mmCIF file of N, CA and C in Angstrom:
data_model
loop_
_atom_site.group_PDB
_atom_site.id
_atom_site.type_symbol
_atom_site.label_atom_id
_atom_site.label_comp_id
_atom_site.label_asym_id
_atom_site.label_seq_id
_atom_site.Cartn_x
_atom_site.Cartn_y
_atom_site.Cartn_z
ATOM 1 N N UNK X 1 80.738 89.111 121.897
ATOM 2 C CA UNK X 1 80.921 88.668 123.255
ATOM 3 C C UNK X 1 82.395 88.611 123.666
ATOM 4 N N UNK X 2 83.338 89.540 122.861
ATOM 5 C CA UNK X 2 84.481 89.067 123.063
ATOM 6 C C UNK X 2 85.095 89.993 123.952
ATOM 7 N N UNK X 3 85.962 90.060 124.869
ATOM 8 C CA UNK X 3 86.505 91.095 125.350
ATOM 9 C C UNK X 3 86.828 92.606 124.638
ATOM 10 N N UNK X 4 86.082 93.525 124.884
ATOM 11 C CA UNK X 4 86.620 94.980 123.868
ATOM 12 C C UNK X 4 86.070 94.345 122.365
ATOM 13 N N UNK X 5 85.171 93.577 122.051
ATOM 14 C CA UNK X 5 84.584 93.255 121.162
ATOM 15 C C UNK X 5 84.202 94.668 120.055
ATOM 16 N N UNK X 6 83.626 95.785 120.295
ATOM 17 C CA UNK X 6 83.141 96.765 120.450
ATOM 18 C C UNK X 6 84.743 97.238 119.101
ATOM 19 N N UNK X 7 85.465 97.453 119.761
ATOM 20 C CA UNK X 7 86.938 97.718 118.994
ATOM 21 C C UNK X 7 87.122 96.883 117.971
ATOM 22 N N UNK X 8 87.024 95.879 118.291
ATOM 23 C CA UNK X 8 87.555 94.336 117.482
ATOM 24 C C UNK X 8 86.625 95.319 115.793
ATOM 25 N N UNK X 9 85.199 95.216 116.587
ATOM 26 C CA UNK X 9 84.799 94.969 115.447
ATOM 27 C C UNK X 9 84.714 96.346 114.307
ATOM 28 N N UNK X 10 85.598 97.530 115.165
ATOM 29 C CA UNK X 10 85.647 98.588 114.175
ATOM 30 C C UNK X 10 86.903 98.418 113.663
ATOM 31 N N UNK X 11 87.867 97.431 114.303
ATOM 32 C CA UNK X 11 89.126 97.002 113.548
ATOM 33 C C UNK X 11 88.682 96.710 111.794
ATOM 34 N N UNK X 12 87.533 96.071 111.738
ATOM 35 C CA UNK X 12 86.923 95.651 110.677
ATOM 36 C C UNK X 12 86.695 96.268 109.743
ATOM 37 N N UNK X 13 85.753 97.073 110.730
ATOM 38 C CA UNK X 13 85.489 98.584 109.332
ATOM 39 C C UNK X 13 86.686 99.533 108.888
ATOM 40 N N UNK X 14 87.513 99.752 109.900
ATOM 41 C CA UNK X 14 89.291 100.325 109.592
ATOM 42 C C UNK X 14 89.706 99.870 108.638
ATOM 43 N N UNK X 15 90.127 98.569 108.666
ATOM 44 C CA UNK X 15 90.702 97.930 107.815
ATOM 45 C C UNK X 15 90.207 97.488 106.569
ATOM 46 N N UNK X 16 89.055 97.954 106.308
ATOM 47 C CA UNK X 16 88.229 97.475 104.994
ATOM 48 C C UNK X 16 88.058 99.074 104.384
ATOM 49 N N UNK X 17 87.520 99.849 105.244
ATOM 50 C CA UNK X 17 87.728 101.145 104.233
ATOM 51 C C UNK X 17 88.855 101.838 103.860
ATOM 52 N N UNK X 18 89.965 101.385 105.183
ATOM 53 C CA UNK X 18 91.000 102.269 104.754
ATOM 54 C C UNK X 18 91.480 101.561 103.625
ATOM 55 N N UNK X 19 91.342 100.346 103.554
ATOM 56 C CA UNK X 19 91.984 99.559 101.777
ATOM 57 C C UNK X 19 91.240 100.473 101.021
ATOM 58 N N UNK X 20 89.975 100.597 100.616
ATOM 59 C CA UNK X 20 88.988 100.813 99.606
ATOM 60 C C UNK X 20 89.772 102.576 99.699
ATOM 61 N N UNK X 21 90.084 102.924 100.595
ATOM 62 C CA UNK X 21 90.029 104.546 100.232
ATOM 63 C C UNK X 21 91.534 104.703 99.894
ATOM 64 N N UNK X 22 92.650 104.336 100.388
ATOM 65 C CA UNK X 22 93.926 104.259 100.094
ATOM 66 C C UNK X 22 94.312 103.503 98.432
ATOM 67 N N UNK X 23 93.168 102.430 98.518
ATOM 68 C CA UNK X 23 93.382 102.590 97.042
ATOM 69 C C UNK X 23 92.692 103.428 95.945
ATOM 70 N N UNK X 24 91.727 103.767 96.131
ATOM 71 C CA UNK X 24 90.977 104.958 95.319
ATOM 72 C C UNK X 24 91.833 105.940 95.277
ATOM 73 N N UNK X 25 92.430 106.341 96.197
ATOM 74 C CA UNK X 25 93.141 107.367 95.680
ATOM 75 C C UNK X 25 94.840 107.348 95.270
ATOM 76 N N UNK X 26 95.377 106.235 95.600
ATOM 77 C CA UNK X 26 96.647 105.994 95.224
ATOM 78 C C UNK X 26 96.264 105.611 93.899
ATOM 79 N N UNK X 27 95.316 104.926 93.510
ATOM 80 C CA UNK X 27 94.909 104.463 92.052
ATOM 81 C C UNK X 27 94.223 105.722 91.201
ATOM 82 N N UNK X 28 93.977 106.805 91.734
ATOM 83 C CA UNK X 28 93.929 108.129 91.023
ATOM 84 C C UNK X 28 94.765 108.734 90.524
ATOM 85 N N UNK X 29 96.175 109.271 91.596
ATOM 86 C CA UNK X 29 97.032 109.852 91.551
ATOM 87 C C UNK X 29 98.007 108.987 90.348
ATOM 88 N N UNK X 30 98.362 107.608 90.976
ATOM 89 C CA UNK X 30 99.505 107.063 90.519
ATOM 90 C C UNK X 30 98.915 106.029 89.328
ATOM 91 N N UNK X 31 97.651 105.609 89.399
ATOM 92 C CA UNK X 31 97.787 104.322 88.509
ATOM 93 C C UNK X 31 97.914 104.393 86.981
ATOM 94 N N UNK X 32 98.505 103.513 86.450
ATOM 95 C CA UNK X 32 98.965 103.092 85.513
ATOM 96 C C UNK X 32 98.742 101.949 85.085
ATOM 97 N N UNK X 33 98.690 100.497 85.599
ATOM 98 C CA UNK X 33 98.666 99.561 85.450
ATOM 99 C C UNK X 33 97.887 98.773 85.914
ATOM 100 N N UNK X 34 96.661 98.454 84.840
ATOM 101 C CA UNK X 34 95.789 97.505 84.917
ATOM 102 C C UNK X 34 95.396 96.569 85.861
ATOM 103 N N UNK X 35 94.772 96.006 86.963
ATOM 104 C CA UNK X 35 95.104 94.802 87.688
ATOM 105 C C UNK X 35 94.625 93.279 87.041
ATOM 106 N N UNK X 36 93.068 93.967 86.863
ATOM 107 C CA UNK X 36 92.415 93.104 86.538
ATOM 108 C C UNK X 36 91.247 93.417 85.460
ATOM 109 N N UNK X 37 91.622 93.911 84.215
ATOM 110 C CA UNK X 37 90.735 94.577 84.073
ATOM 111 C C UNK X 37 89.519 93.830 83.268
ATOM 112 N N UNK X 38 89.089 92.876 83.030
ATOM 113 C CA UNK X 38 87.969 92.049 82.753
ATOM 114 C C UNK X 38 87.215 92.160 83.884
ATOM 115 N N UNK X 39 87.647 92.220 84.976
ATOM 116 C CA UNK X 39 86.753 91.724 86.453
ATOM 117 C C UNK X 39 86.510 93.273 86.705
ATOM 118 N N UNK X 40 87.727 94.137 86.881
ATOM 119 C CA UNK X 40 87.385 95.333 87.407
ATOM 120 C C UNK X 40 88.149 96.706 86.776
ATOM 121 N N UNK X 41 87.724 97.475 85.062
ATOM 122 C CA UNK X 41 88.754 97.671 84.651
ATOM 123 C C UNK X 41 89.118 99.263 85.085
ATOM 124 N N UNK X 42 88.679 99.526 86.188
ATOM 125 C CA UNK X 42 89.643 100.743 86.979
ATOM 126 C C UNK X 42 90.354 100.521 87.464
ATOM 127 N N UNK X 43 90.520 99.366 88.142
ATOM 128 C CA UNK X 43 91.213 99.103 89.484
ATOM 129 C C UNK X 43 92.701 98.769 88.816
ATOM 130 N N UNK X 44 93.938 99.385 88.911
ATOM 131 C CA UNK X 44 95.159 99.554 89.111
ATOM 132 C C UNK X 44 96.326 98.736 90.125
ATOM 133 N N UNK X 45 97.222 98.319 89.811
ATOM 134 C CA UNK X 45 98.302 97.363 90.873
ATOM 135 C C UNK X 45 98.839 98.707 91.128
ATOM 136 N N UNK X 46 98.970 99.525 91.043
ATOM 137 C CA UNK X 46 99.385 101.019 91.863
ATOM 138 C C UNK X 46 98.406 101.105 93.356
ATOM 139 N N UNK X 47 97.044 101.130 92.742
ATOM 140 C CA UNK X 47 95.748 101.482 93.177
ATOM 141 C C UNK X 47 95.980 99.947 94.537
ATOM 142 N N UNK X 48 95.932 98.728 94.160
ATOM 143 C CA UNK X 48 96.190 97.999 94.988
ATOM 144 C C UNK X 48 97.191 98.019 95.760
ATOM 145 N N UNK X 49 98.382 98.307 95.794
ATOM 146 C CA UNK X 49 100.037 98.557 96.602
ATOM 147 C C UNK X 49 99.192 98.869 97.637
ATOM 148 N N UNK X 50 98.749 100.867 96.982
ATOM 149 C CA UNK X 50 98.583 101.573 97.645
ATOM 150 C C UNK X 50 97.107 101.397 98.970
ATOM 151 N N UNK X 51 96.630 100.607 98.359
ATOM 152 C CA UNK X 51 95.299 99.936 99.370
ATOM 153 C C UNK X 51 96.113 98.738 100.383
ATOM 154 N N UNK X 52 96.812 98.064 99.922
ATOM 155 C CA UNK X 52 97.241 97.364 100.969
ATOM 156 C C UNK X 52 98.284 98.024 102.200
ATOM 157 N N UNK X 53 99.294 99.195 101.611
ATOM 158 C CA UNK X 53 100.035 99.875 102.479
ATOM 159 C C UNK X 53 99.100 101.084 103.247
ATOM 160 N N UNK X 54 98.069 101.403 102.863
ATOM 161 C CA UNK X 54 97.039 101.971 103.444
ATOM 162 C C UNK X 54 96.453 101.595 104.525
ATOM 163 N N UNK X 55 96.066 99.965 104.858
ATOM 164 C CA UNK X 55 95.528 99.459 105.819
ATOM 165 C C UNK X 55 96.060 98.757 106.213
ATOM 166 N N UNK X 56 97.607 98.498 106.696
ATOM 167 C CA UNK X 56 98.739 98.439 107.470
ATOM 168 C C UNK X 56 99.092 99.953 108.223
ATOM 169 N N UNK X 57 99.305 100.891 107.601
ATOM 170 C CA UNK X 57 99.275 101.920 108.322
ATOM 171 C C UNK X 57 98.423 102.401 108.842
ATOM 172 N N UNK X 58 96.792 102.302 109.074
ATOM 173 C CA UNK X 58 96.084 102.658 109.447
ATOM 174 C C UNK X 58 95.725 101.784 110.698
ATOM 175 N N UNK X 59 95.763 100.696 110.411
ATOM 176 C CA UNK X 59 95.685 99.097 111.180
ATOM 177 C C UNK X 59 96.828 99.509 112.571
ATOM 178 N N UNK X 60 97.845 99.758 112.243
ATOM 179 C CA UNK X 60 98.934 99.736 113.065
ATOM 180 C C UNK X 60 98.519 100.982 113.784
ATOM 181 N N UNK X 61 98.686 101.989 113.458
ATOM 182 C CA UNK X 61 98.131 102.984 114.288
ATOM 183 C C UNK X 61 96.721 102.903 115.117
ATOM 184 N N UNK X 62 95.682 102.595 114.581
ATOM 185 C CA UNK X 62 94.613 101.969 115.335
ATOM 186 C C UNK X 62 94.815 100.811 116.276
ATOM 187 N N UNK X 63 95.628 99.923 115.862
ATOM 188 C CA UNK X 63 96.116 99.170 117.099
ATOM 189 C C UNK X 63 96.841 99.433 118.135
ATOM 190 N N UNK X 64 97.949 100.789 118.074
ATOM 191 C CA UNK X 64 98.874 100.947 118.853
ATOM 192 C C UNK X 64 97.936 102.103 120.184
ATOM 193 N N UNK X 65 97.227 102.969 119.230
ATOM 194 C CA UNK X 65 96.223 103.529 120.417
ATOM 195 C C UNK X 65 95.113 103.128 120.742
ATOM 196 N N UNK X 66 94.756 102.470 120.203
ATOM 197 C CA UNK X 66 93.086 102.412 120.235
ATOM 198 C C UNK X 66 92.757 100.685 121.231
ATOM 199 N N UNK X 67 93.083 100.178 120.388
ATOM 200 C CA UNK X 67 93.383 98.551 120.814
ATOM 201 C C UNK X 67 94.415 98.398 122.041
ATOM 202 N N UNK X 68 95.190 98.739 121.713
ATOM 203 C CA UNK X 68 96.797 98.374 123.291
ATOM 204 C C UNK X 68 96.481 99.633 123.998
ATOM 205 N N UNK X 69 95.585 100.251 123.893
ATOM 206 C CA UNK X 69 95.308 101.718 124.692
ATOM 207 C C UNK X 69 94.258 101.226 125.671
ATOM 208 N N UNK X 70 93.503 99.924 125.292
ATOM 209 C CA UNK X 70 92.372 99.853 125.922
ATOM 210 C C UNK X 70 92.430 97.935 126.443
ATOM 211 N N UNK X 71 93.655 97.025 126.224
ATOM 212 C CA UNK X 71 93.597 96.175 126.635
ATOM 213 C C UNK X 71 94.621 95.574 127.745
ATOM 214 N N UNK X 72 94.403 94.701 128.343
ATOM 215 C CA UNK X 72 95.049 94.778 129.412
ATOM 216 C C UNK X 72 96.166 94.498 129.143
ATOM 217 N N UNK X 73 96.238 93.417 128.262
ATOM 218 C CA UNK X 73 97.650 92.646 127.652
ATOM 219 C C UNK X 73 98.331 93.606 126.077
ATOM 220 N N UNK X 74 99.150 93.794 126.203
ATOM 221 C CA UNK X 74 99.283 94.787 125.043
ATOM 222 C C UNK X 74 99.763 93.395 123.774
ATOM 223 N N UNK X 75 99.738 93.893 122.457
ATOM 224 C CA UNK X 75 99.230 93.355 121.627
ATOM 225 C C UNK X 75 100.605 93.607 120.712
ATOM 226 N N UNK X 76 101.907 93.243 120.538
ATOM 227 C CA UNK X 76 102.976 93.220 119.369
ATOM 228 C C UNK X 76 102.532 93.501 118.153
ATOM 229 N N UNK X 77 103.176 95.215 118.089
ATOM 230 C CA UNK X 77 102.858 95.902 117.108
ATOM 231 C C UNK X 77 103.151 95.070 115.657
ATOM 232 N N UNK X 78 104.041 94.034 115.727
ATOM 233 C CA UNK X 78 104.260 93.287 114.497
ATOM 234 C C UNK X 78 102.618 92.364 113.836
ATOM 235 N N UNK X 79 101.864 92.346 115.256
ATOM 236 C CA UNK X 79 100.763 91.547 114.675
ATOM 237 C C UNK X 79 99.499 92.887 114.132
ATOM 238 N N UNK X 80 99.757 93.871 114.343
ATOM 239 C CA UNK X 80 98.474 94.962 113.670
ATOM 240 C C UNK X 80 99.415 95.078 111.880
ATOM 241 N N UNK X 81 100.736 94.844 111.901
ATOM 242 C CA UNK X 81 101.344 94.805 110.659
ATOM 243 C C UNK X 81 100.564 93.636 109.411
ATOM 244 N N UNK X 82 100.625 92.560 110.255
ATOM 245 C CA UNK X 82 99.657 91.024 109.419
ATOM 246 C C UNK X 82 98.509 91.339 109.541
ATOM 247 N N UNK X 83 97.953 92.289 110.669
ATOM 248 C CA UNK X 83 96.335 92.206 110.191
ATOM 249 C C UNK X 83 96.030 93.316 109.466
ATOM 250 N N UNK X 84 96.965 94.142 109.042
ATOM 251 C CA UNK X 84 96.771 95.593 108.320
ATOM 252 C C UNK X 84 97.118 94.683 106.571
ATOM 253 N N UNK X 85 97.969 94.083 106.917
ATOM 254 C CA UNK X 85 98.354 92.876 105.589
ATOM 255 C C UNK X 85 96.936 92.195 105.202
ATOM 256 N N UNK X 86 96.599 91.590 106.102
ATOM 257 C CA UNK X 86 95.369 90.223 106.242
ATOM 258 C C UNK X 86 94.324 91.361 105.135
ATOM 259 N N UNK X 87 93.877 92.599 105.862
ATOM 260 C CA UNK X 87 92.907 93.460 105.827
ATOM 261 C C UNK X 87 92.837 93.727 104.539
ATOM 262 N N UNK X 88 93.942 94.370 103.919
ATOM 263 C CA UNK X 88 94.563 95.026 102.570
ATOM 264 C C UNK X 88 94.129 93.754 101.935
ATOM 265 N N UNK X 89 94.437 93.196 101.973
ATOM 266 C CA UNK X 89 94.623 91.545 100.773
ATOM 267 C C UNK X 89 93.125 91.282 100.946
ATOM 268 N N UNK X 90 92.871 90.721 101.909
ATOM 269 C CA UNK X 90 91.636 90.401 101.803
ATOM 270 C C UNK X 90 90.379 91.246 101.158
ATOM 271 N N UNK X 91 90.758 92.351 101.753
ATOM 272 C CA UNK X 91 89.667 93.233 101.370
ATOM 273 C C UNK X 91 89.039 93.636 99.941
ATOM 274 N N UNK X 92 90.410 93.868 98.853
ATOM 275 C CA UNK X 92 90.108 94.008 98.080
ATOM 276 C C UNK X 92 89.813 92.604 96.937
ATOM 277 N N UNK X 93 90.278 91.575 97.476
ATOM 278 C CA UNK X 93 89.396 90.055 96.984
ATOM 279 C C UNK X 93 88.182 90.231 96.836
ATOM 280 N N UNK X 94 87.881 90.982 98.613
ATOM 281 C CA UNK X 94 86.437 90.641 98.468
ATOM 282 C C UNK X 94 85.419 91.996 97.452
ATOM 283 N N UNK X 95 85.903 92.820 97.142
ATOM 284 C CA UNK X 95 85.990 93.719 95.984
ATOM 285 C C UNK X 95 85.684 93.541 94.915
ATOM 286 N N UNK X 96 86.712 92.355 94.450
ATOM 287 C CA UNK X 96 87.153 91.575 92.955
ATOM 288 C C UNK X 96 85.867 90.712 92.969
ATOM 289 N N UNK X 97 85.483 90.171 94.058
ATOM 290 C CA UNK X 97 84.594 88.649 93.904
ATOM 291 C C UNK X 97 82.638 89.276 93.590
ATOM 292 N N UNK X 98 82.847 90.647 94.021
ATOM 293 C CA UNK X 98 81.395 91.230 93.536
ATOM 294 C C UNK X 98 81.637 91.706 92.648
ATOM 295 N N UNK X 99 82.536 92.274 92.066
ATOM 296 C CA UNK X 99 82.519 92.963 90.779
ATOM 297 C C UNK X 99 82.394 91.690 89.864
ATOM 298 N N UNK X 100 83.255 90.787 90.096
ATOM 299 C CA UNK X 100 83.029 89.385 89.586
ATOM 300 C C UNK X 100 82.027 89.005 89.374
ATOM 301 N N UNK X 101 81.030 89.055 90.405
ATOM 302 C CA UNK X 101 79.510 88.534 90.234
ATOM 303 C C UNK X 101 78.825 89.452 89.091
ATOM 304 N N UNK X 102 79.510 90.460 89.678
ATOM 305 C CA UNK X 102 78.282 91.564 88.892
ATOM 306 C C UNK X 102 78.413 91.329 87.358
ATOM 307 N N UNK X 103 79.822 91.194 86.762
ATOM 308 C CA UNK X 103 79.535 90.927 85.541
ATOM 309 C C UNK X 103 79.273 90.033 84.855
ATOM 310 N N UNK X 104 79.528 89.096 85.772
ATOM 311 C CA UNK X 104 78.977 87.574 85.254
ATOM 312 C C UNK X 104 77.248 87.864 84.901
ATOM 313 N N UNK X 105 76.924 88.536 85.715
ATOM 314 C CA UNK X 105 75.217 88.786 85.986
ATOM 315 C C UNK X 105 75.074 89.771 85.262
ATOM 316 N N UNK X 106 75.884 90.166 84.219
ATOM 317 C CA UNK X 106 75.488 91.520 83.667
ATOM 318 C C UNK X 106 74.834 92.978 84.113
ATOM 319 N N UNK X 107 75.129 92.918 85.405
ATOM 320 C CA UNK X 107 74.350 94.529 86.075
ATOM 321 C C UNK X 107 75.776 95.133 86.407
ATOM 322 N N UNK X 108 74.946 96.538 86.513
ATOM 323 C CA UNK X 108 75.725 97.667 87.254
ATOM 324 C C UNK X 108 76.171 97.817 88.576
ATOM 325 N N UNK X 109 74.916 97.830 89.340
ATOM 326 C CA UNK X 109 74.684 98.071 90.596
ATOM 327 C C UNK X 109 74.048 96.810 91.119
ATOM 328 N N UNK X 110 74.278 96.598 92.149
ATOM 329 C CA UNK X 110 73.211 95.805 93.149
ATOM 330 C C UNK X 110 72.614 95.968 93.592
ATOM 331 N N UNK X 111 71.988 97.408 93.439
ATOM 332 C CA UNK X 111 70.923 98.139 93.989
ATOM 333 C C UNK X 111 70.256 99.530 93.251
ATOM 334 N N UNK X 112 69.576 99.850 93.599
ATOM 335 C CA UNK X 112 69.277 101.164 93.671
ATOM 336 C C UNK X 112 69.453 102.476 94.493
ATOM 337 N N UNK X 113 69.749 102.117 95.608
ATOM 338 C CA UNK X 113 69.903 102.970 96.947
ATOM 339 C C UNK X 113 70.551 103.804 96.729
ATOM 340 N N UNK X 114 71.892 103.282 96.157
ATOM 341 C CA UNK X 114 73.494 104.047 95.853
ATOM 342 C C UNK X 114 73.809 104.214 94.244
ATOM 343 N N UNK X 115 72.990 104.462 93.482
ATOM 344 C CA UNK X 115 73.254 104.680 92.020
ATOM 345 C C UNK X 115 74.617 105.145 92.008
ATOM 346 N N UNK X 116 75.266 104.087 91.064
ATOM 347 C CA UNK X 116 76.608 104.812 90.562
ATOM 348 C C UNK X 116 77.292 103.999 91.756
ATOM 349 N N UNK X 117 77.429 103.895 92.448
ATOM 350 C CA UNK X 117 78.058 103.288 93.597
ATOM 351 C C UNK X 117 78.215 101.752 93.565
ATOM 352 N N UNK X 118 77.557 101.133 93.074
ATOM 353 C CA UNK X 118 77.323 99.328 93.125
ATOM 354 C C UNK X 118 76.613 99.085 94.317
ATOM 355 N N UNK X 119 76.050 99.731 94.715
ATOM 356 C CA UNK X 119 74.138 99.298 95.521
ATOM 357 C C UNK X 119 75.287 99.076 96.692
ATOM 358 N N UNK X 120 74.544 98.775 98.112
ATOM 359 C CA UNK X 120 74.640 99.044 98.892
ATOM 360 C C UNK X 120 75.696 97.485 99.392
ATOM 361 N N UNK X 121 75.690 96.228 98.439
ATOM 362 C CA UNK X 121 76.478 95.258 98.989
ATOM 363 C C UNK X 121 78.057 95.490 98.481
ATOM 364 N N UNK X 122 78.079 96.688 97.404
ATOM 365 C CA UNK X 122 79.757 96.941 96.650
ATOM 366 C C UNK X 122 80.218 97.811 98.273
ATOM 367 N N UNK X 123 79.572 98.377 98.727
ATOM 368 C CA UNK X 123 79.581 99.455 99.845
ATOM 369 C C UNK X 123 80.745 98.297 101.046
ATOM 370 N N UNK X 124 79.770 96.907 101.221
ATOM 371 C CA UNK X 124 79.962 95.910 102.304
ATOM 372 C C UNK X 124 80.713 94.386 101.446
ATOM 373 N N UNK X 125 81.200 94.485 100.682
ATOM 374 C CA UNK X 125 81.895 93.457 100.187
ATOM 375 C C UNK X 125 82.768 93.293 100.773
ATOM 376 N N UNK X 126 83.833 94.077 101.489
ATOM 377 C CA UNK X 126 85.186 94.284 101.602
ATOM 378 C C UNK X 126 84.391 93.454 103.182
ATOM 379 N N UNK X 127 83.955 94.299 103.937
ATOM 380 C CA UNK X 127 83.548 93.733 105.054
ATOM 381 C C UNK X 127 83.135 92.184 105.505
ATOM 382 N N UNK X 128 82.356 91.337 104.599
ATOM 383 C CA UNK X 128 81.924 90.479 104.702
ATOM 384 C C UNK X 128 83.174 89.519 104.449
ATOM 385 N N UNK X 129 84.022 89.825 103.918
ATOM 386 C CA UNK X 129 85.846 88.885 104.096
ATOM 387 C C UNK X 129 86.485 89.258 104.660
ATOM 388 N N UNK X 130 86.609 90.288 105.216
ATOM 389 C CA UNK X 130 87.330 90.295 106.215
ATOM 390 C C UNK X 130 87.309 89.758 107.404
ATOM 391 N N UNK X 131 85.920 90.167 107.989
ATOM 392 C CA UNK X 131 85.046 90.165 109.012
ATOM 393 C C UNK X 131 85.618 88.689 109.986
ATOM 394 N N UNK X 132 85.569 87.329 108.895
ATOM 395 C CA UNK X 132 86.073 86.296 109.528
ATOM 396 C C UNK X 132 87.491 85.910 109.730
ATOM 397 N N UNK X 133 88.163 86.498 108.824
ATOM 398 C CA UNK X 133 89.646 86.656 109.292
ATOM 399 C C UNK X 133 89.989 87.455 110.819
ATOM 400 N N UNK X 134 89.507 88.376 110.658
ATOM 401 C CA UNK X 134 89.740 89.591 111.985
ATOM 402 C C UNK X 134 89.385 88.202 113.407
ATOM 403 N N UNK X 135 88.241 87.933 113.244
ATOM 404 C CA UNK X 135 87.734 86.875 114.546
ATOM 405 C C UNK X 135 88.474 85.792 114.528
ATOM 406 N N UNK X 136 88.799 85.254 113.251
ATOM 407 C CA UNK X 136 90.109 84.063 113.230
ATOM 408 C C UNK X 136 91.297 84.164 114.114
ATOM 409 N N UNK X 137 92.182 85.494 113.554
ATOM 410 C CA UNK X 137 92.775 86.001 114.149
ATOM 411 C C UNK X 137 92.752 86.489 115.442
ATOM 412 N N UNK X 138 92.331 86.414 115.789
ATOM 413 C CA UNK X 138 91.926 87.148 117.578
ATOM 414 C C UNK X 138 91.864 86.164 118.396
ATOM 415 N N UNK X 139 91.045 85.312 117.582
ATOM 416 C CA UNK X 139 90.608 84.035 118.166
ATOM 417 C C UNK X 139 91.578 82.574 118.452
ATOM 418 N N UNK X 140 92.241 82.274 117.179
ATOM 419 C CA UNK X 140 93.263 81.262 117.220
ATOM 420 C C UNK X 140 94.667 81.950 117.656
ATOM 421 N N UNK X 141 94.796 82.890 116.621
ATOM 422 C CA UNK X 141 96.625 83.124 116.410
ATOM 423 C C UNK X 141 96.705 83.911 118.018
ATOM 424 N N UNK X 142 95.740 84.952 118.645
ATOM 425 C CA UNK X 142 96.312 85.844 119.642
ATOM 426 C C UNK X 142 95.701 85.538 120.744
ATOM 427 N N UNK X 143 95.039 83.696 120.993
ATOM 428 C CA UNK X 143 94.527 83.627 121.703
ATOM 429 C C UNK X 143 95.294 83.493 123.258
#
């Protein structure tokens, strides 16, 4: 119900895949170094940099056209910088906190749908933490 709501809420999905994909592949190319590896032992602090500078740059550019392209009040490119920050950080927490579950619970997947993938909630983890930051943000800090 929010003004340009519609945007807001693909800010969401932007900022949650472009982490997940900026780090998949910065953590291909470059990684080296372990993050976490009990919880998640692919995942790389290369692989993370590169997921958080991923969805700052993607964030910022999606904000500068997409968002200030379409609102009345334009929006200080310094704040798509903290939510490309917010996005990156958060996102891959929320990453860490299912893989977390999952091994606590001893499974693979959380599903079947997406074999090999971590079922269809590894898909929406990133989303479901972000999701309330993004509306936080919109809501308190740029109200």
């Amino acid at each position: 119900n929010m003004e340009h709501g519609l945007l807001l809420i693909l800010l969401i999905f932007i900022g949650a895949y472009s982490t997940d994909t900026f780090a998949y592949f910065t953590g291909m190319l470059l990684g080296r170094n372990k993050v976490l590896p009990a919880v998640s032992p692919k995942k790389t602090v290369e692989g993370t940099l590169g997921g958080l500078l991923g969805a700052v740059a993607v964030t910022v550019v999606y904000g500068i056209f997409v968002i200030n392209g379409n609102f009345y009040n334009q929006i200080p490119v310094y704040h798509f910088v903290i939510i490309g920050v917010l996005c990156g950080a958060i996102s891959q927490v929320g990453d860490w906190a299912a893989s977390a579950v999952k091994r606590y619970a001893n499974i693979k997947d959380y599903g079947k749908i997406m074999p090999g993938h971590g079922g269809i909630l590894d898909r929406v983890d990133s989303i479901l933490m972000v999701a309330p930051v993004i509306y936080f943000y919109f809501t308190v800090v740029l109200k």
